[in-house]
Amino acid sequence: MSMQGWRRILPPTVLERDLVYQSVLSAFATGTFLTGTAVYFTQVVGLTGAQVGLGMSVAALVALVLQIPMGRLADRMGAKPLWVLSAAVEAALYFVWPFIGGLVGYIAMLSVLAVFESAGRNARNVYRLAVFSREQRVRSMAYQRAARNVGYTLGAGASGVALGLGLSAVKLIPLLTGALLVINAIQVITRLPAIERPVPTATIEDALEAAPAAWRNRGFVALAMGNGVLASNQVLLNVVVPLWLVSRTDAPHTLLAWLFGTNTVLAVLLQVRASRVADSVNGCLRAVRWSGWAFVISCAIIAVTHQTVGWVSILLIWAGHVTITGAELWQSAADWGFTSELSDHRRLGDYQGIWGLGYQIEPIIFPALYTFLALQWGTVGWAVIAVIAVAAAAAMHPAARAAQRHLVAVGAPAP
């Protein structure tokens, strides 16, 4: 590809490009491990499928409990130092995986890893909000989201090669992940520029004292929960639709690979374009409405495929997957816009801690709920799923206005 062609794909500024490279590298690392977890945990660590699920549930609960403290730590410690520390510890923990055996060690390891992943994610998000201008934030995050999809694809490919080579290669997967994360921490994140405090106060304590805690912004809390509901598009994409295809339709199982491939390609090609709508609170609410409607259309399409046959089933499932990808793209755009426009920038870490609660609750509630509704209730269940999404999208409108009023009332600086 020519230099001009690369310029069309990559973001325009050096810092945005550096964060794109970081996104590809970190997603490559974690994607390698995630793809091979089922085989690694059962055949190397020696766990049953039920034990693997139990450990993931415990780790998710630990991350949920510590979500807000980890966000506040970014305010106290600074976003970049916490990001570097979390990334370095996360890398070191992957080198410990080969020494882990049994259920207790697995749960402990997964829980500690979840804590540092949560801290690093909050710190990274605070860094992205603080380091860019208002006009750059959503665009830069869209580029990074697209880049992470590229990285996860590379990771899945690397893990696939290891799985194909056999158990001896599978044992090396966490070491490869750890090595890539070392590069991510030492060679990439540490070289990013430091961020200046956005509010001219004498000390960090002065800034925190001047701004009420994020949980007092009830509109923002409600908005975070609504965003977590809309983010359950990932549950449809990765859990419910595959189970529905296998158990309720006559579509070939190989279609799943094409569905995931389509989702990745669309996310890479269209995420930046989809993010352009989220340039203000009104624009974010527009993206929320579009995401909600895409949710409804996808549920309506998928719901009828248990009565179709042959190519009709294949085309309808594919169309349903494409529309739920649209819900994902617009929800992501609204997410970035809301956190940029409706966070008190004196307490970015605290606000990120609250915002992350929606994402922490989503994998705890919706996989079981949506799977039950779709597989047990059929068409009625798909209708209920659509209603849940519409209700969340509708509730986010007054929540966003309430969050705006709160920021004005407490004298929050302009974003």
mmCIF file of C-alpha atoms in Angstrom, residues 69-395:
data_model
loop_
_atom_site.group_PDB
_atom_site.id
_atom_site.type_symbol
_atom_site.label_atom_id
_atom_site.label_comp_id
_atom_site.label_asym_id
_atom_site.label_seq_id
_atom_site.Cartn_x
_atom_site.Cartn_y
_atom_site.Cartn_z
ATOM 1 C CA PRO A 69 -11.661 2.349 44.006
ATOM 2 C CA MET A 70 -9.539 1.580 40.933
ATOM 3 C CA GLY A 71 -11.032 4.584 39.164
ATOM 4 C CA ARG A 72 -10.306 6.878 42.105
ATOM 5 C CA LEU A 73 -6.753 5.556 42.242
ATOM 6 C CA ALA A 74 -6.204 7.034 38.774
ATOM 7 C CA ASP A 75 -7.084 10.468 40.177
ATOM 8 C CA ARG A 76 -4.704 10.082 43.117
ATOM 9 C CA MET A 77 -1.792 8.396 41.382
ATOM 10 C CA GLY A 78 -2.125 9.891 37.919
ATOM 11 C CA ALA A 79 -3.464 8.162 34.833
ATOM 12 C CA LYS A 80 -0.216 7.426 33.034
ATOM 13 C CA PRO A 81 1.757 6.131 36.088
ATOM 14 C CA LEU A 82 -1.124 3.830 37.033
ATOM 15 C CA TRP A 83 -1.468 2.642 33.438
ATOM 16 C CA VAL A 84 2.247 1.812 33.247
ATOM 17 C CA LEU A 85 2.214 0.038 36.618
ATOM 18 C CA SER A 86 -0.909 -1.984 35.790
ATOM 19 C CA ALA A 87 0.421 -2.964 32.377
ATOM 20 C CA ALA A 88 3.753 -4.101 33.870
ATOM 21 C CA VAL A 89 2.098 -6.160 36.632
ATOM 22 C CA GLU A 90 -0.345 -7.663 34.131
ATOM 23 C CA ALA A 91 2.578 -8.724 31.936
ATOM 24 C CA ALA A 92 4.364 -10.286 34.912
ATOM 25 C CA LEU A 93 1.250 -12.224 35.938
ATOM 26 C CA TYR A 94 1.075 -13.996 32.576
ATOM 27 C CA PHE A 95 4.568 -15.372 33.176
ATOM 28 C CA VAL A 96 3.202 -16.905 36.391
ATOM 29 C CA TRP A 97 0.435 -18.882 34.629
ATOM 30 C CA PRO A 98 2.684 -21.918 33.886
ATOM 31 C CA PHE A 99 3.132 -22.382 37.655
ATOM 32 C CA ILE A 100 -0.600 -22.295 38.452
ATOM 33 C CA GLY A 101 -2.426 -25.549 39.096
ATOM 34 C CA GLY A 102 -5.731 -26.406 40.724
ATOM 35 C CA LEU A 103 -8.908 -24.473 41.367
ATOM 36 C CA VAL A 104 -7.727 -22.270 44.265
ATOM 37 C CA GLY A 105 -4.631 -21.036 42.460
ATOM 38 C CA TYR A 106 -6.635 -20.469 39.274
ATOM 39 C CA ILE A 107 -9.285 -18.355 41.044
ATOM 40 C CA ALA A 108 -6.687 -16.345 42.948
ATOM 41 C CA MET A 109 -4.661 -15.703 39.817
ATOM 42 C CA LEU A 110 -7.669 -14.740 37.729
ATOM 43 C CA SER A 111 -8.946 -12.388 40.455
ATOM 44 C CA VAL A 112 -5.629 -10.559 40.847
ATOM 45 C CA LEU A 113 -5.361 -10.277 37.077
ATOM 46 C CA ALA A 114 -8.885 -8.848 36.898
ATOM 47 C CA VAL A 115 -7.996 -6.149 39.443
ATOM 48 C CA PHE A 116 -4.974 -4.925 37.489
ATOM 49 C CA GLU A 117 -6.812 -5.168 34.185
ATOM 50 C CA SER A 118 -9.560 -2.989 35.663
ATOM 51 C CA ALA A 119 -7.062 -0.476 37.042
ATOM 52 C CA GLY A 120 -5.225 -0.332 33.726
ATOM 53 C CA ARG A 121 -8.427 0.067 31.717
ATOM 54 C CA ASN A 122 -9.634 2.935 33.914
ATOM 55 C CA ALA A 123 -6.239 4.647 33.777
ATOM 56 C CA ARG A 124 -6.064 4.245 29.991
ATOM 57 C CA ASN A 125 -9.516 5.759 29.562
ATOM 58 C CA VAL A 126 -8.673 8.692 31.843
ATOM 59 C CA TYR A 127 -5.466 9.242 29.869
ATOM 60 C CA ARG A 128 -7.358 9.304 26.570
ATOM 61 C CA LEU A 129 -9.884 11.803 27.906
ATOM 62 C CA ALA A 130 -7.234 14.070 29.408
ATOM 63 C CA VAL A 131 -4.581 14.044 26.706
ATOM 64 C CA PHE A 132 -6.773 14.944 23.720
ATOM 65 C CA SER A 133 -8.769 18.034 22.930
ATOM 66 C CA ARG A 134 -12.543 17.815 22.925
ATOM 67 C CA GLU A 135 -12.582 17.644 19.124
ATOM 68 C CA GLN A 136 -10.116 14.728 19.019
ATOM 69 C CA ARG A 137 -11.402 12.477 21.800
ATOM 70 C CA VAL A 138 -14.186 10.490 20.151
ATOM 71 C CA ARG A 139 -12.317 10.199 16.850
ATOM 72 C CA SER A 140 -9.150 8.938 18.524
ATOM 73 C CA MET A 141 -11.085 6.376 20.570
ATOM 74 C CA ALA A 142 -12.825 5.149 17.435
ATOM 75 C CA TYR A 143 -9.468 4.599 15.743
ATOM 76 C CA GLN A 144 -8.259 2.707 18.810
ATOM 77 C CA ARG A 145 -11.388 0.538 18.895
ATOM 78 C CA ALA A 146 -10.847 -0.383 15.243
ATOM 79 C CA ALA A 147 -7.190 -1.106 15.988
ATOM 80 C CA ARG A 148 -8.112 -3.394 18.885
ATOM 81 C CA ASN A 149 -10.263 -5.447 16.536
ATOM 82 C CA VAL A 150 -7.223 -5.875 14.297
ATOM 83 C CA GLY A 151 -5.153 -6.900 17.317
ATOM 84 C CA TYR A 152 -7.700 -9.445 18.538
ATOM 85 C CA THR A 153 -7.787 -10.968 15.059
ATOM 86 C CA LEU A 154 -4.006 -11.315 15.056
ATOM 87 C CA GLY A 155 -4.157 -12.841 18.529
ATOM 88 C CA ALA A 156 -6.805 -15.332 17.473
ATOM 89 C CA GLY A 157 -4.612 -16.328 14.538
ATOM 90 C CA ALA A 158 -1.528 -16.814 16.716
ATOM 91 C CA SER A 159 -3.491 -18.835 19.245
ATOM 92 C CA GLY A 160 -5.008 -20.901 16.437
ATOM 93 C CA VAL A 161 -1.531 -21.834 15.230
ATOM 94 C CA ALA A 162 -0.577 -22.902 18.770
ATOM 95 C CA LEU A 163 -3.754 -24.949 19.164
ATOM 96 C CA GLY A 164 -3.014 -26.661 15.882
ATOM 97 C CA LEU A 165 0.533 -27.577 16.938
ATOM 98 C CA GLY A 166 -0.606 -29.360 20.090
ATOM 99 C CA LEU A 167 -0.441 -29.134 23.871
ATOM 100 C CA SER A 168 3.269 -28.297 24.044
ATOM 101 C CA ALA A 169 2.622 -25.144 21.996
ATOM 102 C CA VAL A 170 -0.507 -24.308 24.007
ATOM 103 C CA LYS A 171 1.635 -24.167 27.163
ATOM 104 C CA LEU A 172 3.621 -21.333 25.553
ATOM 105 C CA ILE A 173 0.561 -19.125 24.933
ATOM 106 C CA PRO A 174 0.738 -17.209 28.262
ATOM 107 C CA LEU A 175 4.472 -16.646 27.733
ATOM 108 C CA LEU A 176 3.810 -15.096 24.319
ATOM 109 C CA THR A 177 1.090 -12.933 25.844
ATOM 110 C CA GLY A 178 3.396 -11.849 28.653
ATOM 111 C CA ALA A 179 6.214 -10.980 26.245
ATOM 112 C CA LEU A 180 3.921 -8.841 24.111
ATOM 113 C CA LEU A 181 2.584 -7.085 27.208
ATOM 114 C CA VAL A 182 6.140 -6.336 28.388
ATOM 115 C CA ILE A 183 6.758 -4.559 25.092
ATOM 116 C CA ASN A 184 3.416 -2.812 25.493
ATOM 117 C CA ALA A 185 4.310 -1.527 28.968
ATOM 118 C CA ILE A 186 7.992 -0.670 28.540
ATOM 119 C CA GLN A 187 8.374 0.272 24.901
ATOM 120 C CA VAL A 188 4.997 1.858 24.169
ATOM 121 C CA ILE A 189 3.045 3.190 27.162
ATOM 122 C CA THR A 190 6.062 4.620 29.013
ATOM 123 C CA ARG A 191 6.999 6.633 25.919
ATOM 124 C CA LEU A 192 3.628 8.322 25.625
ATOM 125 C CA PRO A 193 3.626 11.986 26.676
ATOM 126 C CA ALA A 194 2.607 12.910 30.207
ATOM 127 C CA ILE A 195 -0.707 14.675 30.669
ATOM 128 C CA GLU A 196 -1.104 18.066 32.263
ATOM 129 C CA ARG A 197 -3.706 18.605 34.940
ATOM 130 C CA PRO A 198 -6.723 20.014 33.076
ATOM 131 C CA VAL A 199 -7.876 22.136 36.017
ATOM 132 C CA PRO A 200 -5.529 24.827 37.398
ATOM 133 C CA THR A 201 -5.520 23.884 41.091
ATOM 134 C CA ALA A 202 -2.621 23.885 43.505
ATOM 135 C CA THR A 203 -2.759 20.182 44.341
ATOM 136 C CA ILE A 204 -4.615 17.033 43.388
ATOM 137 C CA GLU A 205 -6.342 17.197 46.771
ATOM 138 C CA ASP A 206 -7.654 20.677 45.959
ATOM 139 C CA ALA A 207 -9.189 19.429 42.712
ATOM 140 C CA LEU A 208 -10.792 16.414 44.373
ATOM 141 C CA GLU A 209 -12.079 18.529 47.255
ATOM 142 C CA ALA A 210 -13.669 21.005 44.842
ATOM 143 C CA ALA A 211 -15.574 18.288 42.952
ATOM 144 C CA PRO A 212 -18.255 16.045 44.508
ATOM 145 C CA ALA A 213 -17.770 12.287 44.141
ATOM 146 C CA ALA A 214 -19.051 10.849 40.871
ATOM 147 C CA TRP A 215 -21.711 8.702 42.524
ATOM 148 C CA ARG A 216 -23.476 11.916 43.586
ATOM 149 C CA ASN A 217 -24.148 12.629 39.921
ATOM 150 C CA ARG A 218 -27.213 10.407 39.817
ATOM 151 C CA GLY A 219 -27.892 11.170 36.169
ATOM 152 C CA PHE A 220 -24.411 9.976 35.228
ATOM 153 C CA VAL A 221 -24.839 6.806 37.297
ATOM 154 C CA ALA A 222 -28.133 6.050 35.527
ATOM 155 C CA LEU A 223 -26.509 6.816 32.184
ATOM 156 C CA ALA A 224 -23.700 4.360 32.952
ATOM 157 C CA MET A 225 -26.227 1.626 33.746
ATOM 158 C CA GLY A 226 -28.141 2.310 30.532
ATOM 159 C CA ASN A 227 -24.909 2.153 28.563
ATOM 160 C CA GLY A 228 -24.155 -1.206 30.186
ATOM 161 C CA VAL A 229 -27.519 -2.504 28.960
ATOM 162 C CA LEU A 230 -26.895 -1.307 25.390
ATOM 163 C CA ALA A 231 -23.390 -2.807 25.579
ATOM 164 C CA SER A 232 -25.084 -6.199 25.942
ATOM 165 C CA ASN A 233 -24.998 -6.247 22.146
ATOM 166 C CA GLN A 234 -21.760 -8.169 22.782
ATOM 167 C CA VAL A 235 -23.737 -10.895 24.537
ATOM 168 C CA LEU A 236 -25.945 -11.261 21.463
ATOM 169 C CA LEU A 237 -22.948 -11.283 19.130
ATOM 170 C CA ASN A 238 -20.769 -13.707 21.060
ATOM 171 C CA VAL A 239 -23.181 -15.893 23.043
ATOM 172 C CA VAL A 240 -26.864 -15.809 22.137
ATOM 173 C CA VAL A 241 -26.767 -15.746 18.333
ATOM 174 C CA PRO A 242 -24.189 -18.585 18.136
ATOM 175 C CA LEU A 243 -26.256 -20.720 20.553
ATOM 176 C CA TRP A 244 -29.450 -19.890 18.638
ATOM 177 C CA LEU A 245 -27.815 -20.794 15.322
ATOM 178 C CA VAL A 246 -26.621 -24.148 16.632
ATOM 179 C CA SER A 247 -29.767 -25.194 18.511
ATOM 180 C CA ARG A 248 -32.702 -23.483 16.769
ATOM 181 C CA THR A 249 -31.844 -23.147 13.073
ATOM 182 C CA ASP A 250 -30.713 -25.335 10.199
ATOM 183 C CA ALA A 251 -27.850 -22.981 9.290
ATOM 184 C CA PRO A 252 -24.429 -24.663 9.001
ATOM 185 C CA HIS A 253 -22.196 -24.238 12.038
ATOM 186 C CA THR A 254 -19.383 -22.984 9.812
ATOM 187 C CA LEU A 255 -21.452 -19.823 9.340
ATOM 188 C CA LEU A 256 -20.273 -18.737 12.795
ATOM 189 C CA ALA A 257 -16.762 -18.081 11.496
ATOM 190 C CA TRP A 258 -18.159 -15.874 8.726
ATOM 191 C CA LEU A 259 -20.335 -13.990 11.213
ATOM 192 C CA PHE A 260 -17.418 -13.188 13.504
ATOM 193 C CA GLY A 261 -15.296 -12.258 10.496
ATOM 194 C CA THR A 262 -17.993 -9.904 9.209
ATOM 195 C CA ASN A 263 -18.300 -8.242 12.607
ATOM 196 C CA THR A 264 -14.540 -7.667 12.788
ATOM 197 C CA VAL A 265 -14.311 -6.248 9.268
ATOM 198 C CA LEU A 266 -17.261 -3.891 9.807
ATOM 199 C CA ALA A 267 -15.851 -2.723 13.142
ATOM 200 C CA VAL A 268 -12.495 -1.946 11.540
ATOM 201 C CA LEU A 269 -13.957 -0.202 8.483
ATOM 202 C CA LEU A 270 -16.914 1.657 9.969
ATOM 203 C CA GLN A 271 -16.125 2.495 13.620
ATOM 204 C CA VAL A 272 -14.521 5.856 12.848
ATOM 205 C CA ARG A 273 -17.364 6.817 10.498
ATOM 206 C CA ALA A 274 -19.993 5.767 13.047
ATOM 207 C CA SER A 275 -18.311 7.850 15.753
ATOM 208 C CA ARG A 276 -18.783 11.133 13.887
ATOM 209 C CA VAL A 277 -22.336 11.468 15.156
ATOM 210 C CA ALA A 278 -21.190 11.612 18.813
ATOM 211 C CA ASP A 279 -19.816 15.161 18.696
ATOM 212 C CA SER A 280 -22.074 16.501 21.469
ATOM 213 C CA VAL A 281 -24.546 15.262 24.078
ATOM 214 C CA ASN A 282 -27.336 15.595 21.504
ATOM 215 C CA GLY A 283 -25.256 13.644 19.009
ATOM 216 C CA CYS A 284 -24.581 10.926 21.590
ATOM 217 C CA LEU A 285 -28.307 10.617 22.285
ATOM 218 C CA ARG A 286 -28.906 10.296 18.554
ATOM 219 C CA ALA A 287 -26.354 7.454 18.452
ATOM 220 C CA VAL A 288 -28.152 5.843 21.408
ATOM 221 C CA ARG A 289 -31.452 5.917 19.492
ATOM 222 C CA TRP A 290 -29.827 4.399 16.413
ATOM 223 C CA SER A 291 -28.219 1.704 18.546
ATOM 224 C CA GLY A 292 -31.582 0.907 20.135
ATOM 225 C CA TRP A 293 -33.328 0.643 16.764
ATOM 226 C CA ALA A 294 -30.547 -1.593 15.418
ATOM 227 C CA PHE A 295 -31.047 -3.796 18.490
ATOM 228 C CA VAL A 296 -34.777 -4.071 17.708
ATOM 229 C CA ILE A 297 -34.268 -4.826 14.009
ATOM 230 C CA SER A 298 -31.684 -7.503 14.787
ATOM 231 C CA CYS A 299 -33.954 -9.226 17.324
ATOM 232 C CA ALA A 300 -36.858 -9.144 14.848
ATOM 233 C CA ILE A 301 -34.760 -10.697 12.080
ATOM 234 C CA ILE A 302 -33.136 -13.406 14.196
ATOM 235 C CA ALA A 303 -36.426 -14.368 15.858
ATOM 236 C CA VAL A 304 -37.934 -15.725 12.637
ATOM 237 C CA THR A 305 -34.985 -17.898 11.631
ATOM 238 C CA HIS A 306 -36.209 -20.901 13.598
ATOM 239 C CA GLN A 307 -38.944 -21.228 10.931
ATOM 240 C CA THR A 308 -36.806 -20.670 7.829
ATOM 241 C CA VAL A 309 -34.659 -23.133 5.908
ATOM 242 C CA GLY A 310 -31.558 -23.200 3.750
ATOM 243 C CA TRP A 311 -30.179 -20.014 2.275
ATOM 244 C CA VAL A 312 -33.015 -17.968 3.771
ATOM 245 C CA SER A 313 -31.798 -18.870 7.258
ATOM 246 C CA ILE A 314 -28.204 -18.089 6.355
ATOM 247 C CA LEU A 315 -29.025 -14.671 4.867
ATOM 248 C CA LEU A 316 -31.340 -13.675 7.704
ATOM 249 C CA ILE A 317 -28.866 -14.650 10.419
ATOM 250 C CA TRP A 318 -26.137 -12.767 8.591
ATOM 251 C CA ALA A 319 -28.381 -9.702 8.292
ATOM 252 C CA GLY A 320 -29.253 -9.914 11.988
ATOM 253 C CA HIS A 321 -25.587 -10.075 12.873
ATOM 254 C CA VAL A 322 -24.822 -7.040 10.710
ATOM 255 C CA THR A 323 -27.558 -4.975 12.370
ATOM 256 C CA ILE A 324 -26.397 -5.874 15.863
ATOM 257 C CA THR A 325 -22.902 -4.822 14.733
ATOM 258 C CA GLY A 326 -24.477 -1.452 13.935
ATOM 259 C CA ALA A 327 -25.845 -1.350 17.477
ATOM 260 C CA GLU A 328 -22.312 -2.017 18.729
ATOM 261 C CA LEU A 329 -20.724 0.754 16.641
ATOM 262 C CA TRP A 330 -23.242 3.446 17.656
ATOM 263 C CA GLN A 331 -23.262 2.399 21.310
ATOM 264 C CA SER A 332 -19.461 2.630 21.404
ATOM 265 C CA ALA A 333 -19.541 6.088 19.823
ATOM 266 C CA ALA A 334 -22.123 7.303 22.347
ATOM 267 C CA ASP A 335 -20.043 5.802 25.177
ATOM 268 C CA TRP A 336 -16.974 7.872 24.293
ATOM 269 C CA GLY A 337 -18.969 11.026 23.716
ATOM 270 C CA PHE A 338 -20.811 10.778 27.019
ATOM 271 C CA THR A 339 -17.653 10.239 29.074
ATOM 272 C CA SER A 340 -16.015 13.179 27.326
ATOM 273 C CA GLU A 341 -18.944 15.580 27.667
ATOM 274 C CA LEU A 342 -20.516 14.523 30.974
ATOM 275 C CA SER A 343 -17.534 13.709 33.220
ATOM 276 C CA ASP A 344 -16.286 16.208 35.769
ATOM 277 C CA HIS A 345 -12.725 16.604 34.504
ATOM 278 C CA ARG A 346 -11.499 17.268 38.037
ATOM 279 C CA ARG A 347 -12.415 13.652 38.868
ATOM 280 C CA LEU A 348 -11.935 11.772 35.605
ATOM 281 C CA GLY A 349 -10.818 8.587 37.330
ATOM 282 C CA ASP A 350 -13.774 8.596 39.707
ATOM 283 C CA TYR A 351 -16.161 9.112 36.807
ATOM 284 C CA GLN A 352 -14.497 6.322 34.838
ATOM 285 C CA GLY A 353 -14.948 4.057 37.858
ATOM 286 C CA ILE A 354 -18.694 4.744 37.854
ATOM 287 C CA TRP A 355 -18.915 4.402 34.078
ATOM 288 C CA GLY A 356 -17.211 1.028 34.181
ATOM 289 C CA LEU A 357 -19.850 -0.364 36.538
ATOM 290 C CA GLY A 358 -22.216 -0.799 33.601
ATOM 291 C CA TYR A 359 -19.623 -2.875 31.772
ATOM 292 C CA GLN A 360 -18.870 -4.936 34.882
ATOM 293 C CA ILE A 361 -22.541 -5.740 35.486
ATOM 294 C CA GLU A 362 -23.271 -6.598 31.844
ATOM 295 C CA PRO A 363 -21.410 -9.968 31.738
ATOM 296 C CA ILE A 364 -22.861 -10.966 35.112
ATOM 297 C CA ILE A 365 -26.530 -10.458 34.187
ATOM 298 C CA PHE A 366 -27.102 -10.659 30.461
ATOM 299 C CA PRO A 367 -25.531 -13.932 29.244
ATOM 300 C CA ALA A 368 -27.874 -16.000 31.426
ATOM 301 C CA LEU A 369 -30.876 -13.673 30.960
ATOM 302 C CA TYR A 370 -30.688 -13.354 27.180
ATOM 303 C CA THR A 371 -29.889 -17.022 26.659
ATOM 304 C CA PHE A 372 -32.928 -18.007 28.722
ATOM 305 C CA LEU A 373 -35.222 -15.536 26.945
ATOM 306 C CA ALA A 374 -34.136 -16.511 23.433
ATOM 307 C CA LEU A 375 -33.792 -20.274 23.807
ATOM 308 C CA GLN A 376 -36.712 -20.877 26.185
ATOM 309 C CA TRP A 377 -39.254 -18.267 25.103
ATOM 310 C CA GLY A 378 -38.371 -18.055 21.409
ATOM 311 C CA THR A 379 -40.017 -15.190 19.525
ATOM 312 C CA VAL A 380 -41.505 -13.707 22.706
ATOM 313 C CA GLY A 381 -38.070 -13.830 24.329
ATOM 314 C CA TRP A 382 -36.483 -11.952 21.427
ATOM 315 C CA ALA A 383 -39.225 -9.331 21.777
ATOM 316 C CA VAL A 384 -38.420 -8.945 25.482
ATOM 317 C CA ILE A 385 -34.718 -8.500 24.653
ATOM 318 C CA ALA A 386 -35.639 -5.750 22.184
ATOM 319 C CA VAL A 387 -37.851 -4.046 24.786
ATOM 320 C CA ILE A 388 -34.980 -4.098 27.308
ATOM 321 C CA ALA A 389 -32.728 -2.309 24.807
ATOM 322 C CA VAL A 390 -35.395 0.264 23.891
ATOM 323 C CA ALA A 391 -36.160 0.963 27.553
ATOM 324 C CA ALA A 392 -32.468 1.526 28.278
ATOM 325 C CA ALA A 393 -32.089 3.854 25.286
ATOM 326 C CA ALA A 394 -35.167 5.826 26.326
ATOM 327 C CA ALA A 395 -34.031 6.148 29.948
#
